[in-house]
PDB file of C-alpha atoms in Angstrom:
ATOM      1  CA  MET A   1     -39.146  15.266  49.942  1.00 55.00           C
ATOM      2  CA  SER A   2     -39.654  18.652  47.359  1.00 53.00           C
ATOM      3  CA  TRP A   3     -39.751  19.199  43.652  1.00 56.00           C
ATOM      4  CA  PRO A   4     -37.252  20.719  41.516  1.00 50.00           C
ATOM      5  CA  THR A   5     -37.571  24.138  41.815  1.00 51.00           C
ATOM      6  CA  PRO A   6     -35.977  25.361  38.481  1.00 53.00           C
ATOM      7  CA  SER A   7     -38.868  22.813  36.684  1.00 59.00           C
ATOM      8  CA  ALA A   8     -41.427  24.462  38.401  1.00 62.00           C
ATOM      9  CA  SER A   9     -40.362  27.934  37.998  1.00 58.00           C
ATOM     10  CA  ALA A  10     -39.645  27.332  33.515  1.00 56.00           C
ATOM     11  CA  LEU A  11     -43.394  25.945  33.533  1.00 69.00           C
ATOM     12  CA  ASP A  12     -44.338  29.178  35.276  1.00 80.00           C
ATOM     13  CA  LEU A  13     -45.973  27.526  38.118  1.00 87.00           C
ATOM     14  CA  LEU A  14     -44.372  28.909  40.982  1.00 85.00           C
ATOM     15  CA  ASP A  15     -45.146  32.871  42.223  1.00 87.00           C
ATOM     16  CA  GLU A  16     -42.493  34.027  44.788  1.00 84.00           C
ATOM     17  CA  GLY A  17     -44.335  37.139  45.303  1.00 85.00           C
ATOM     18  CA  ASP A  18     -45.331  38.425  48.702  1.00 86.00           C
ATOM     19  CA  ASP A  19     -47.178  34.914  48.866  1.00 88.00           C
ATOM     20  CA  PRO A  20     -45.390  32.663  47.279  1.00 89.00           C
ATOM     21  CA  HIS A  21     -47.101  29.763  46.463  1.00 91.00           C
ATOM     22  CA  PHE A  22     -47.501  27.137  43.769  1.00 93.00           C
ATOM     23  CA  GLU A  23     -49.769  27.522  40.410  1.00 94.00           C
ATOM     24  CA  GLY A  24     -50.162  24.349  38.753  1.00 94.00           C
ATOM     25  CA  LYS A  25     -53.869  23.498  38.715  1.00 97.00           C
ATOM     26  CA  LEU A  26     -54.143  19.319  39.973  1.00 97.00           C
ATOM     27  CA  ALA A  27     -52.371  20.957  42.804  1.00 96.00           C
ATOM     28  CA  ILE A  28     -54.708  23.791  43.461  1.00 97.00           C
ATOM     29  CA  GLU A  29     -57.555  21.447  43.163  1.00 97.00           C
ATOM     30  CA  ALA A  30     -56.479  18.590  45.250  1.00 98.00           C
ATOM     31  CA  PHE A  31     -55.393  21.493  47.853  1.00 96.00           C
ATOM     32  CA  ASP A  32     -59.274  22.789  47.584  1.00 96.00           C
ATOM     33  CA  GLU A  33     -60.854  19.068  48.290  1.00 96.00           C
ATOM     34  CA  ALA A  34     -58.295  18.528  51.120  1.00 96.00           C
ATOM     35  CA  GLY A  35     -59.709  21.659  53.013  1.00 93.00           C
ATOM     36  CA  GLY A  36     -58.742  24.730  51.381  1.00 93.00           C
ATOM     37  CA  ASP A  37     -61.519  26.182  49.606  1.00 90.00           C
ATOM     38  CA  ASP A  38     -61.527  28.658  52.777  1.00 86.00           C
ATOM     39  CA  TYR A  39     -57.649  29.321  52.652  1.00 88.00           C
ATOM     40  CA  ASP A  40     -57.129  32.899  53.567  1.00 84.00           C
ATOM     41  CA  GLY A  41     -53.888  33.419  51.543  1.00 87.00           C
ATOM     42  CA  GLU A  42     -52.908  32.489  47.690  1.00 90.00           C
ATOM     43  CA  LYS A  43     -53.727  28.405  47.195  1.00 93.00           C
ATOM     44  CA  VAL A  44     -50.657  25.506  47.693  1.00 93.00           C
ATOM     45  CA  PRO A  45     -48.414  27.718  49.664  1.00 91.00           C
ATOM     46  CA  VAL A  46     -45.014  27.037  49.465  1.00 89.00           C
ATOM     47  CA  GLN A  47     -42.522  28.299  52.344  1.00 82.00           C
ATOM     48  CA  LEU A  48     -39.972  31.294  51.831  1.00 77.00           C
ATOM     49  CA  TRP A  49     -37.360  31.750  50.358  1.00 69.00           C
ATOM     50  CA  VAL A  50     -36.744  28.037  50.092  1.00 69.00           C
ATOM     51  CA  TYR A  51     -39.911  27.236  47.057  1.00 76.00           C
ATOM     52  CA  SER A  52     -39.376  23.868  46.702  1.00 80.00           C
ATOM     53  CA  HIS A  53     -41.155  22.562  49.769  1.00 84.00           C
ATOM     54  CA  TRP A  54     -45.281  23.491  51.229  1.00 88.00           C
ATOM     55  CA  ARG A  55     -45.076  25.814  54.018  1.00 88.00           C
ATOM     56  CA  GLU A  56     -45.145  24.299  57.027  1.00 85.00           C
ATOM     57  CA  ASN A  57     -47.271  26.291  59.120  1.00 85.00           C
ATOM     58  CA  VAL A  58     -50.512  25.639  56.739  1.00 89.00           C
ATOM     59  CA  PHE A  59     -49.354  21.583  55.802  1.00 91.00           C
ATOM     60  CA  GLN A  60     -47.591  20.827  58.915  1.00 86.00           C
ATOM     61  CA  ASP A  61     -46.576  17.286  58.716  1.00 85.00           C
ATOM     62  CA  GLU A  62     -47.002  16.422  55.121  1.00 91.00           C
ATOM     63  CA  ILE A  63     -44.134  15.300  53.360  1.00 88.00           C
ATOM     64  CA  MET A  64     -43.545  18.141  51.386  1.00 88.00           C
ATOM     65  CA  THR A  65     -42.731  20.734  54.413  1.00 86.00           C
ATOM     66  CA  PRO A  66     -38.943  21.345  55.197  1.00 81.00           C
ATOM     67  CA  SER A  67     -39.040  19.101  58.301  1.00 77.00           C
ATOM     68  CA  ILE A  68     -39.941  16.075  59.323  1.00 73.00           C
ATOM     69  CA  ASN A  69     -41.546  15.544  62.989  1.00 71.00           C
ATOM     70  CA  LEU A  70     -39.685  12.198  64.238  1.00 70.00           C
ATOM     71  CA  GLU A  71     -41.917  12.152  66.618  1.00 73.00           C
ATOM     72  CA  ASN A  72     -44.539  11.058  63.722  1.00 71.00           C
ATOM     73  CA  ASP A  73     -44.892   7.559  63.177  1.00 73.00           C
ATOM     74  CA  GLU A  74     -46.907   8.798  59.830  1.00 81.00           C
ATOM     75  CA  VAL A  75     -45.984  11.591  57.288  1.00 86.00           C
ATOM     76  CA  PRO A  76     -48.567  11.649  54.527  1.00 91.00           C
ATOM     77  CA  ILE A  77     -48.058  12.183  50.982  1.00 92.00           C
ATOM     78  CA  SER A  78     -51.314  13.748  50.003  1.00 96.00           C
ATOM     79  CA  ALA A  79     -52.620  13.943  46.356  1.00 97.00           C
ATOM     80  CA  ILE A  80     -51.722  17.949  46.685  1.00 97.00           C
ATOM     81  CA  THR A  81     -48.254  16.875  46.220  1.00 94.00           C
ATOM     82  CA  LEU A  82     -48.634  14.158  43.892  1.00 94.00           C
ATOM     83  CA  GLN A  83     -50.953  16.308  41.664  1.00 95.00           C
ATOM     84  CA  SER A  84     -47.854  19.122  41.824  1.00 93.00           C
ATOM     85  CA  MET A  85     -45.845  16.412  40.327  1.00 90.00           C
ATOM     86  CA  ALA A  86     -48.247  16.054  37.853  1.00 91.00           C
ATOM     87  CA  ASP A  87     -48.405  19.579  37.214  1.00 91.00           C
ATOM     88  CA  ILE A  88     -44.594  19.545  35.909  1.00 86.00           C
ATOM     89  CA  GLY A  89     -44.690  16.592  34.271  1.00 85.00           C
ATOM     90  CA  TYR A  90     -44.179  13.729  36.225  1.00 85.00           C
ATOM     91  CA  GLU A  91     -46.528  10.706  35.638  1.00 88.00           C
ATOM     92  CA  VAL A  92     -48.165   9.818  38.730  1.00 90.00           C
ATOM     93  CA  ASP A  93     -50.663   7.517  40.246  1.00 93.00           C
ATOM     94  CA  VAL A  94     -53.074   9.824  42.385  1.00 95.00           C
ATOM     95  CA  SER A  95     -54.968   6.624  43.882  1.00 95.00           C
ATOM     96  CA  ARG A  96     -51.581   6.053  46.134  1.00 93.00           C
ATOM     97  CA  ALA A  97     -51.638   9.286  47.629  1.00 95.00           C
ATOM     98  CA  ASP A  98     -52.364   8.910  51.678  1.00 95.00           C
ATOM     99  CA  ASP A  99     -55.598  10.397  53.542  1.00 95.00           C
ATOM    100  CA  TYR A 100     -55.210  13.954  53.792  1.00 95.00           C
ATOM    101  CA  GLU A 101     -57.064  17.314  55.287  1.00 94.00           C
ATOM    102  CA  LEU A 102     -55.416  20.790  55.194  1.00 93.00           C
ATOM    103  CA  PRO A 103     -55.153  20.888  59.228  1.00 86.00           C
ATOM    104  CA  ASP A 104     -56.578  23.977  61.023  1.00 78.00           C
ATOM    105  CA  PRO A 105     -53.444  26.414  61.390  1.00 61.00           C
ATOM    106  CA  ALA A 106     -55.261  27.634  64.503  1.00 48.00           C
ATOM    107  CA  VAL A 107     -55.047  24.260  65.983  1.00 48.00           C
ATOM    108  CA  PRO A 108     -52.196  21.994  66.497  1.00 48.00           C
ATOM    109  CA  PRO A 109     -52.785  18.234  65.518  1.00 45.00           C
ATOM    110  CA  PRO A 110     -52.939  15.723  68.157  1.00 44.00           C
ATOM    111  CA  GLY A 111     -49.676  15.366  70.514  1.00 43.00           C
ATOM    112  CA  ALA A 112     -48.240  18.053  68.774  1.00 45.00           C
ATOM    113  CA  LEU A 113     -45.469  19.965  70.614  1.00 43.00           C
ATOM    114  CA  ALA A 114     -44.392  23.494  70.017  1.00 47.00           C
ATOM    115  CA  LYS A 115     -41.401  23.593  67.020  1.00 50.00           C
ATOM    116  CA  GLY A 116     -38.474  24.323  69.335  1.00 51.00           C
ATOM    117  CA  ASP A 117     -39.450  21.526  71.424  1.00 54.00           C
ATOM    118  CA  ARG A 118     -39.940  18.216  68.934  1.00 52.00           C
ATOM    119  CA  ALA A 119     -37.219  16.243  67.647  1.00 54.00           C
ATOM    120  CA  VAL A 120     -37.103  17.111  63.426  1.00 54.00           C
ATOM    121  CA  PHE A 121     -35.423  16.228  60.483  1.00 53.00           C
ATOM    122  CA  ASP A 122     -34.573  19.231  58.400  1.00 56.00           C
ATOM    123  CA  LEU A 123     -34.694  19.105  54.689  1.00 58.00           C
ATOM    124  CA  GLY A 124     -34.004  22.856  54.173  1.00 57.00           C
ATOM    125  CA  ASN A 125     -31.278  22.526  50.728  1.00 54.00           C
ATOM    126  CA  ASP A 126     -32.047  18.901  50.350  1.00 53.00           C
ATOM    127  CA  VAL A 127     -32.625  19.732  46.321  1.00 57.00           C
ATOM    128  CA  VAL A 128     -30.358  16.898  44.315  1.00 56.00           C
ATOM    129  CA  TRP A 129     -30.093  18.462  41.079  1.00 57.00           C
ATOM    130  CA  GLY A 130     -29.231  15.631  39.486  1.00 64.00           C
ATOM    131  CA  PRO A 131     -28.758  13.313  37.290  1.00 72.00           C
ATOM    132  CA  VAL A 132     -31.664  11.479  37.886  1.00 74.00           C
ATOM    133  CA  THR A 133     -31.472   7.705  36.741  1.00 79.00           C
ATOM    134  CA  VAL A 134     -34.744   6.078  36.315  1.00 80.00           C
ATOM    135  CA  LEU A 135     -34.840   2.432  37.034  1.00 82.00           C
ATOM    136  CA  ASP A 136     -37.466  -0.450  36.001  1.00 84.00           C
ATOM    137  CA  ALA A 137     -39.108  -2.981  37.918  1.00 84.00           C
ATOM    138  CA  ASP A 138     -35.860  -4.783  37.387  1.00 86.00           C
ATOM    139  CA  GLY A 139     -33.085  -2.416  38.417  1.00 85.00           C
ATOM    140  CA  ARG A 140     -32.057  -1.551  34.095  1.00 88.00           C
ATOM    141  CA  VAL A 141     -32.037   1.866  33.133  1.00 88.00           C
ATOM    142  CA  ILE A 142     -34.217   3.129  31.059  1.00 88.00           C
ATOM    143  CA  ARG A 143     -33.509   6.798  31.162  1.00 85.00           C
ATOM    144  CA  VAL A 144     -31.169   9.177  32.678  1.00 84.00           C
ATOM    145  CA  ILE A 145     -32.523  13.034  33.411  1.00 76.00           C
ATOM    146  CA  PRO A 146     -30.256  15.115  33.107  1.00 76.00           C
ATOM    147  CA  PRO A 147     -29.335  17.595  35.336  1.00 70.00           C
ATOM    148  CA  PRO A 148     -29.995  21.528  34.486  1.00 62.00           C
ATOM    149  CA  PRO A 149     -27.254  23.759  32.760  1.00 61.00           C
ATOM    150  CA  GLY A 150     -25.277  25.142  35.696  1.00 56.00           C
ATOM    151  CA  SER A 151     -26.838  23.289  38.513  1.00 55.00           C
ATOM    152  CA  VAL A 152     -23.752  21.427  41.052  1.00 51.00           C
ATOM    153  CA  ARG A 153     -23.415  17.476  40.247  1.00 51.00           C
ATOM    154  CA  TRP A 154     -24.199  15.503  43.395  1.00 47.00           C
ATOM    155  CA  PRO A 155     -23.609  13.188  45.011  1.00 48.00           C
ATOM    156  CA  PRO A 156     -20.129  12.815  43.844  1.00 49.00           C
ATOM    157  CA  PRO A 157     -18.417  10.721  41.854  1.00 51.00           C
ATOM    158  CA  GLY A 158     -18.547   7.148  43.143  1.00 52.00           C
ATOM    159  CA  ARG A 159     -21.906   7.691  45.586  1.00 51.00           C
ATOM    160  CA  GLU A 160     -25.286   7.754  44.739  1.00 53.00           C
ATOM    161  CA  VAL A 161     -28.211   8.522  47.141  1.00 51.00           C
ATOM    162  CA  ARG A 162     -30.968   5.420  47.018  1.00 57.00           C
ATOM    163  CA  ILE A 163     -34.604   5.884  48.255  1.00 56.00           C
ATOM    164  CA  GLU A 164     -36.597   3.206  49.541  1.00 55.00           C
ATOM    165  CA  LEU A 165     -40.157   3.735  49.385  1.00 54.00           C
ATOM    166  CA  PRO A 166     -41.896   2.335  52.028  1.00 57.00           C
ATOM    167  CA  ALA A 167     -44.367  -0.912  51.299  1.00 57.00           C
ATOM    168  CA  ARG A 168     -47.818  -0.502  50.972  1.00 55.00           C
ATOM    169  CA  ALA A 169     -50.834  -2.877  50.501  1.00 55.00           C
ATOM    170  CA  PRO A 170     -51.443  -2.925  46.489  1.00 54.00           C
ATOM    171  CA  GLN A 171     -54.794  -1.451  46.287  1.00 53.00           C
ATOM    172  CA  SER A 172     -57.012  -3.115  43.693  1.00 54.00           C
ATOM    173  CA  GLY A 173     -55.587  -2.205  39.994  1.00 53.00           C
ATOM    174  CA  SER A 174     -52.359  -0.989  40.524  1.00 48.00           C
ATOM    175  CA  THR A 175     -48.995  -2.577  40.861  1.00 48.00           C
ATOM    176  CA  PRO A 176     -47.100  -2.284  44.340  1.00 46.00           C
ATOM    177  CA  PRO A 177     -44.454   0.362  44.858  1.00 45.00           C
ATOM    178  CA  ARG A 178     -40.907   0.157  44.335  1.00 45.00           C
ATOM    179  CA  SER A 179     -37.958   1.052  45.974  1.00 42.00           C
ATOM    180  CA  GLY A 180     -36.258   4.213  43.961  1.00 42.00           C
ATOM    181  CA  ARG A 181     -33.015   4.484  43.457  1.00 42.00           C
ATOM    182  CA  ARG A 182     -30.943   8.037  42.482  1.00 41.00           C
ATOM    183  CA  SER A 183     -27.638   7.112  41.340  1.00 41.00           C
ATOM    184  CA  LYS A 184     -24.481   9.695  39.552  1.00 40.00           C
TER     185      LYS A 184
END
């Protein structure tokens, strides 16, 4: 998972300097709440040269890092990720975030293997620029978000990318999650 870099850049929420980081107020607050108060560096660090994923050596197995450890049963979606989406203009329900604390970077998570020794799914270059078709609960198109000017069309005509979200037990006062879908 990643957020669209042009959106973050256009909103002046991405610092691509020596210590690249996301500068959204809500994401920074969530980062601090997840244990980032004492982080020695810019808050909400992003992966060098990619800028659309969290820095893996800080976030480890959180969903928005550039690779997913296939040997890990759970890949948390943190409030940091959801709040970053809110910072760039998406409507989010932060109560749906998984419990997540930033790991101590000096201590690998239990059962962690060296990166070269584990099976990972690389999410590098995974950003789909659009168009994105938004569907309602009945599968009707309610909005089409066009791609940024000058971007390459993906998927190619006649193909679609389906994103199936895992079912979670609904929390009181919320609606159950639905499948998301991106189409041509």
